[in-house]
Coordinates of N, CA and C in Angstrom, one line a residue:
M3 N 0.8 -1.1 0.1 CA 0.0 -0.1 0.0 C 0.9 1.3 0.0
N4 N 0.7 1.8 -1.0 CA 1.5 3.3 -1.0 C 0.6 4.5 -0.9
V5 N 0.9 5.2 0.0 CA 0.2 6.7 -0.1 C 1.2 7.8 -0.8
S6 N 0.7 8.2 -1.7 CA 1.3 9.5 -2.2 C 0.5 10.7 -1.8
L7 N 1.1 11.6 -1.7 CA 0.8 12.9 -1.1 C 1.4 14.1 -2.0
N8 N 0.3 14.9 -2.6 CA 0.8 16.0 -3.5 C 1.0 17.1 -2.7
L9 N 1.8 18.1 -3.3 CA 1.7 19.5 -2.5 C 0.3 20.2 -2.3
T10 N -0.4 19.9 -3.3 CA -1.9 20.8 -3.2 C -2.6 19.9 -2.3
D11 N -2.4 18.6 -2.1 CA -3.4 17.9 -1.1 C -2.8 18.3 0.4
A12 N -1.5 18.5 0.5 CA -0.8 18.9 1.8 C -1.2 20.0 2.2
L13 N -1.4 21.0 1.2 CA -2.0 22.5 1.5 C -3.4 22.6 1.8
I14 N -4.1 21.6 1.3 CA -5.6 21.5 1.7 C -5.8 20.9 2.9
I15 N -5.0 19.8 3.4 CA -5.3 19.3 4.8 C -4.8 20.4 5.8
G16 N -3.5 21.0 5.6 CA -3.3 22.0 6.3 C -4.2 23.2 6.7
L17 N -4.8 23.7 5.4 CA -5.8 24.7 5.7 C -7.1 24.1 6.6
I18 N -7.4 23.0 6.3 CA -8.4 22.2 7.1 C -8.2 22.2 8.4
V19 N -6.9 21.8 8.9 CA -6.6 21.6 10.2 C -6.6 23.1 10.8
M20 N -6.0 24.2 10.2 CA -6.1 25.3 10.6 C -7.2 25.9 10.7
T21 N -8.2 25.6 9.9 CA -9.8 26.1 10.0 C -10.5 25.5 11.2
I22 N -10.1 24.2 11.4 CA -10.7 23.4 12.7 C -10.0 24.2 14.0
I23 N -8.7 24.7 13.9 CA -8.0 25.2 15.2 C -8.8 26.7 15.4
L24 N -8.9 27.2 14.1 CA -9.3 28.7 14.2 C -10.9 28.5 14.7
V25 N -11.7 27.7 14.4 CA -13.2 27.6 14.9 C -13.0 27.2 16.3
I26 N -12.3 26.4 16.8 CA -12.0 26.1 18.2 C -11.6 27.4 19.1
Y27 N -10.6 28.1 18.6 CA -10.2 29.3 19.1 C -11.5 30.4 19.1
L28 N -12.1 30.6 18.0 CA -13.1 31.1 18.0 C -14.6 31.1 19.0
I29 N -14.4 29.7 19.1 CA -15.6 29.2 20.1 C -15.3 29.5 21.6
V30 N -14.1 29.2 22.0 CA -13.3 29.6 23.4 C -13.5 31.1 23.4
L31 N -13.2 31.8 22.6 CA -13.2 33.6 22.5 C -14.7 33.9 22.9
A32 N -15.6 33.3 22.2 CA -17.1 33.9 22.3 C -17.6 33.2 23.8
A33 N -17.0 32.1 24.2 CA -17.5 31.8 25.7 C -17.0 32.9 26.6
R34 N -15.6 33.1 26.4 CA -15.2 34.2 27.3 C -15.8 35.6 27.1
L35 N -16.0 35.9 25.9 CA -16.8 37.2 25.6 C -18.2 37.3 26.3
K36 N -18.9 35.9 26.2 CA -20.3 36.0 26.9 C -20.2 36.3 28.6
E37 N -19.1 35.5 29.0 CA -18.7 35.8 30.6 C -18.5 37.2 30.9
T38 N -17.7 37.8 30.0 CA -17.2 39.1 30.1 C -18.3 40.2 29.8
L39 N -19.4 39.9 29.1 CA -20.6 40.7 28.9 C -21.5 40.4 29.9
R40 N -21.5 39.2 30.7 CA -22.5 39.2 31.9 C -21.9 40.0 33.1
K41 N -20.3 40.1 33.1 CA -20.0 40.9 34.2 C -20.2 42.3 33.9
V42 N -19.9 42.7 32.6 CA -20.2 44.2 32.4 C -21.5 44.6 32.5
D43 N -22.5 43.5 32.3 CA -24.0 43.8 32.6 C -24.3 44.0 34.2
D44 N -23.7 43.3 34.8 CA -23.8 43.3 36.2 C -23.2 44.8 36.8
I45 N -22.1 45.0 36.2 CA -21.4 46.5 36.6 C -22.4 47.7 36.0
L46 N -23.0 47.5 34.9 CA -23.8 48.6 34.5 C -25.2 48.5 35.4
D47 N -25.6 47.6 35.9 CA -26.7 47.4 36.7 C -26.5 48.3 38.0
D48 N -25.4 47.8 38.7 CA -24.9 48.6 40.0 C -24.7 50.2 39.6
A49 N -24.1 50.3 38.7 CA -24.0 51.7 38.3 C -25.1 52.6 38.2
N50 N -26.2 51.7 37.4 CA -27.5 52.4 37.3 C -28.3 52.7 38.6
R51 N -28.2 51.6 39.7 CA -28.6 51.8 41.0 C -28.0 52.8 41.7
I52 N -26.8 52.9 41.6 CA -25.9 54.1 42.3 C -26.4 55.3 41.7
S53 N -26.5 55.6 40.4 CA -27.0 56.9 39.9 C -28.4 57.2 40.2
K54 N -29.2 56.2 40.3 CA -30.4 56.8 40.9 C -30.5 57.2 42.3
I55 N -29.7 56.4 42.9 CA -29.6 56.9 44.4 C -29.1 58.3 44.7
A56 N -28.0 58.5 43.9 CA -27.3 59.9 43.8 C -28.1 60.9 43.5
A57 N -29.0 60.5 42.3 CA -29.9 61.5 41.8 C -31.0 62.0 43.0
E58 N -31.4 60.9 43.7 CA -32.4 61.1 44.7 C -31.8 62.0 45.8
K59 N -30.8 61.7 46.2 CA -29.9 62.5 47.0 C -29.6 64.0 46.7
T60 N -29.5 64.0 45.5 CA -29.0 65.4 44.9 C -30.3 66.3 45.0
E61 N -31.4 65.6 44.7 CA -32.7 66.1 44.7 C -33.1 66.7 46.2
V62 N -32.7 65.9 47.2 CA -32.8 66.3 48.6 C -32.1 67.4 49.0
I63 N -30.9 67.4 48.5 CA -29.8 68.4 49.0 C -30.3 69.7 48.1
D64 N -30.8 69.6 47.1 CA -31.2 70.9 46.3 C -32.1 71.2 46.9
G65 N -33.1 70.7 47.6 CA -34.3 71.2 48.4 C -33.9 71.9 49.6
V66 N -32.9 71.2 50.3 CA -32.3 71.9 51.4 C -31.6 73.2 51.1
I67 N -30.9 73.1 50.0 CA -30.2 74.6 49.6 C -31.2 75.5 49.5
D68 N -32.4 75.1 48.7 CA -33.4 75.9 48.2 C -34.1 76.7 49.6
N69 N -34.2 75.9 50.5 CA -34.7 76.3 51.7 C -34.0 77.1 52.4
A70 N -32.7 76.7 52.5 CA -31.6 77.6 53.2 C -31.4 79.0 52.5
A71 N -31.6 79.0 51.2 CA -31.6 80.3 50.5 C -32.7 81.0 50.9
D72 N -33.8 80.5 50.7 CA -35.1 81.2 50.9 C -35.0 81.9 52.3
T73 N -34.4 81.0 53.6 CA -34.4 81.3 55.0 C -33.6 82.6 55.1
M74 N -32.4 82.6 54.3 CA -31.5 83.7 54.2 C -32.1 84.7 53.6
M75 N -32.8 84.7 52.6 CA -33.3 86.0 52.0 C -34.4 86.6 52.9
G76 N -35.4 85.9 53.7 CA -36.1 86.3 54.7 C -35.3 87.1 55.6
I77 N -34.1 86.5 56.1 CA -33.4 87.3 57.1 C -33.1 88.7 56.6
V78 N -32.5 88.5 55.5 CA -31.8 89.7 54.9 C -32.9 90.8 54.6
E79 N -34.1 90.5 54.1 CA -35.1 91.1 53.9 C -35.6 91.7 55.3
T80 N -35.6 90.8 56.3 CA -35.9 91.4 57.6 C -35.0 92.4 58.2
V81 N -33.8 92.2 58.0 CA -32.5 92.9 58.4 C -32.7 94.3 57.7
H82 N -32.9 94.2 56.5 CA -33.1 95.5 55.7 C -34.2 96.3 56.1
E83 N -35.5 95.6 56.2 CA -36.7 96.3 56.9 C -36.4 96.8 58.1
N84 N -35.5 96.4 59.0 CA -35.4 96.9 60.4 C -34.0 97.6 60.6
S85 N -33.4 97.9 59.5 CA -32.1 98.5 59.3 C -32.1 99.6 60.1
S86 N -33.1 100.5 60.1 CA -33.2 101.8 61.0 C -33.2 101.4 62.2
L87 N -33.9 100.3 62.8 CA -33.8 99.8 64.2 C -32.4 99.5 64.8
I88 N -31.8 98.7 63.8 CA -30.4 98.2 64.1 C -29.5 99.4 64.0
G89 N -29.7 100.2 63.2 CA -28.9 101.7 63.3 C -29.2 102.4 64.7
K90 N -30.3 102.6 65.0 CA -30.6 103.0 66.5 C -30.1 102.6 67.4
V91 N -30.0 100.9 67.5 CA -29.3 100.2 68.6 C -28.1 100.5 68.6
A92 N -27.3 100.5 67.4 CA -25.8 100.6 67.4 C -25.5 102.1 67.8
S93 N -26.3 103.1 67.5 CA -25.9 104.2 68.1 C -26.2 104.5 69.7
V94 N -27.1 103.8 70.1 CA -27.3 103.8 71.7 C -26.2 103.1 72.1
G95 N -25.8 102.0 71.6 CA -24.4 101.3 72.2 C -23.2 102.0 71.9
T96 N -23.1 102.8 70.8 CA -22.0 103.9 70.7 C -22.1 104.7 71.6
G97 N -23.1 105.4 71.9 CA -23.4 106.4 73.0 C -23.1 106.0 74.3
A98 N -23.5 104.8 74.7 CA -23.3 104.2 76.0 C -21.8 104.0 76.2
A99 N -21.0 103.6 75.2 CA -19.5 103.4 75.1 C -19.0 104.5 75.4
A100 N -19.4 105.7 74.7 CA -18.8 106.9 74.8 C -19.1 107.5 76.3
I101 N -20.3 107.3 76.9 CA -20.5 107.9 78.4 C -19.6 106.9 79.2
R102 N -19.3 105.9 79.3 CA -18.4 104.7 80.1 C -17.1 105.4 79.9
S103 N -16.7 105.7 78.7 CA -15.2 106.3 78.6 C -15.2 107.6 79.3
H104 N -16.2 108.4 79.0 CA -15.8 109.7 79.6 C -16.1 109.6 81.2
R105 N -16.8 108.6 81.8 CA -16.6 108.5 83.3 C -15.3 107.9 83.8
A106 N -14.9 106.9 82.9 CA -13.5 106.2 83.1 C -12.4 107.5 83.1
K107 N -12.5 108.3 82.3 CA -11.5 109.5 82.0 C -11.9 110.3 83.3
K108 N -13.0 110.6 83.7 CA -13.3 111.6 84.8 C -12.8 110.9 86.2
R109 N -12.9 109.7 86.3 CA -12.6 109.0 87.4 C -10.9 108.8 87.5
S110 N -10.3 108.6 86.3 CA -9.0 108.8 86.6 C -8.2 109.9 86.8
R111 N -9.0 111.0 86.3 CA -8.5 112.5 86.5 C -8.6 112.7 88.2
K112 N -9.7 112.3 88.8 CA -9.9 112.4 90.0 C -8.9 111.9 90.9
E113 N -8.7 110.5 90.6 CA -7.8 109.7 91.2 C -6.4 110.2 91.0
E114 N -5.9 110.8 89.9 CA -4.5 111.2 89.7 C -4.6 112.6 90.5
A115 N -5.6 113.3 90.6 CA -5.6 114.6 91.4 C -5.5 114.3 92.8
A116 N -6.1 113.3 93.3 CA -6.1 112.9 94.8 C -4.6 112.2 95.0
F117 N -4.1 111.6 94.3 CA -2.7 111.0 94.4 C -1.8 112.2 94.5
S118 N -1.9 113.4 93.4 CA -1.1 114.4 93.6 C -1.1 115.2 94.9
R119 N -2.5 115.4 95.5 CA -2.5 116.0 96.8 C -1.9 115.4 97.8
A120 N -2.1 114.1 97.8 CA -1.3 113.2 98.8 C 0.0 113.4 98.8
N121 N 0.7 113.3 97.6 CA 2.1 113.4 97.4 C 2.5 114.8 97.9
A122 N 1.6 115.7 97.4 CA 2.2 117.3 98.1 C 2.1 117.4 99.5
R123 N 1.0 116.8 100.1 CA 1.2 116.9 101.5 C 2.2 116.4 102.4
K124 N 2.7 115.1 101.8 CA 3.7 114.2 102.3 C 5.1 115.2 102.1
S125 N 5.2 115.7 101.0 CA 6.4 116.4 100.8 C 6.6 117.8 101.8
R126 N 5.5 118.4 102.2 CA 5.3 119.6 102.9 C 5.5 119.1 104.3
K127 N 5.1 118.0 104.8 CA 5.5 117.5 106.1 C 6.8 117.3 106.2
R128 N 7.7 116.9 105.4 CA 9.1 116.7 105.5 C 9.8 118.0 105.9

């Protein structure tokens, strides 16, 4: 029994073997791709859930900020309306401070004068 093999037959057999290897490689690659796509899908689901939670929290925070801004505007308007009253209170406070300062100066002058008189008497006695 003689088996003869032509060059063309060898090339055809080589191509068939390479095609079978390529198909097996593609099947393994597709299986890995399928697993990768499952993992990506899980990650995207988690990201979607986190995005929804973040959006809800952002809306809550926006509401709090809006309420704080409204409150601050109310305070500013109240202060603006009562600015004359605040000015009067400030001027009364300034006047009271001036009176205290004047009394303190007057008291210190009296003490200095008393000290000077006491020292003058001591120097006369000697």
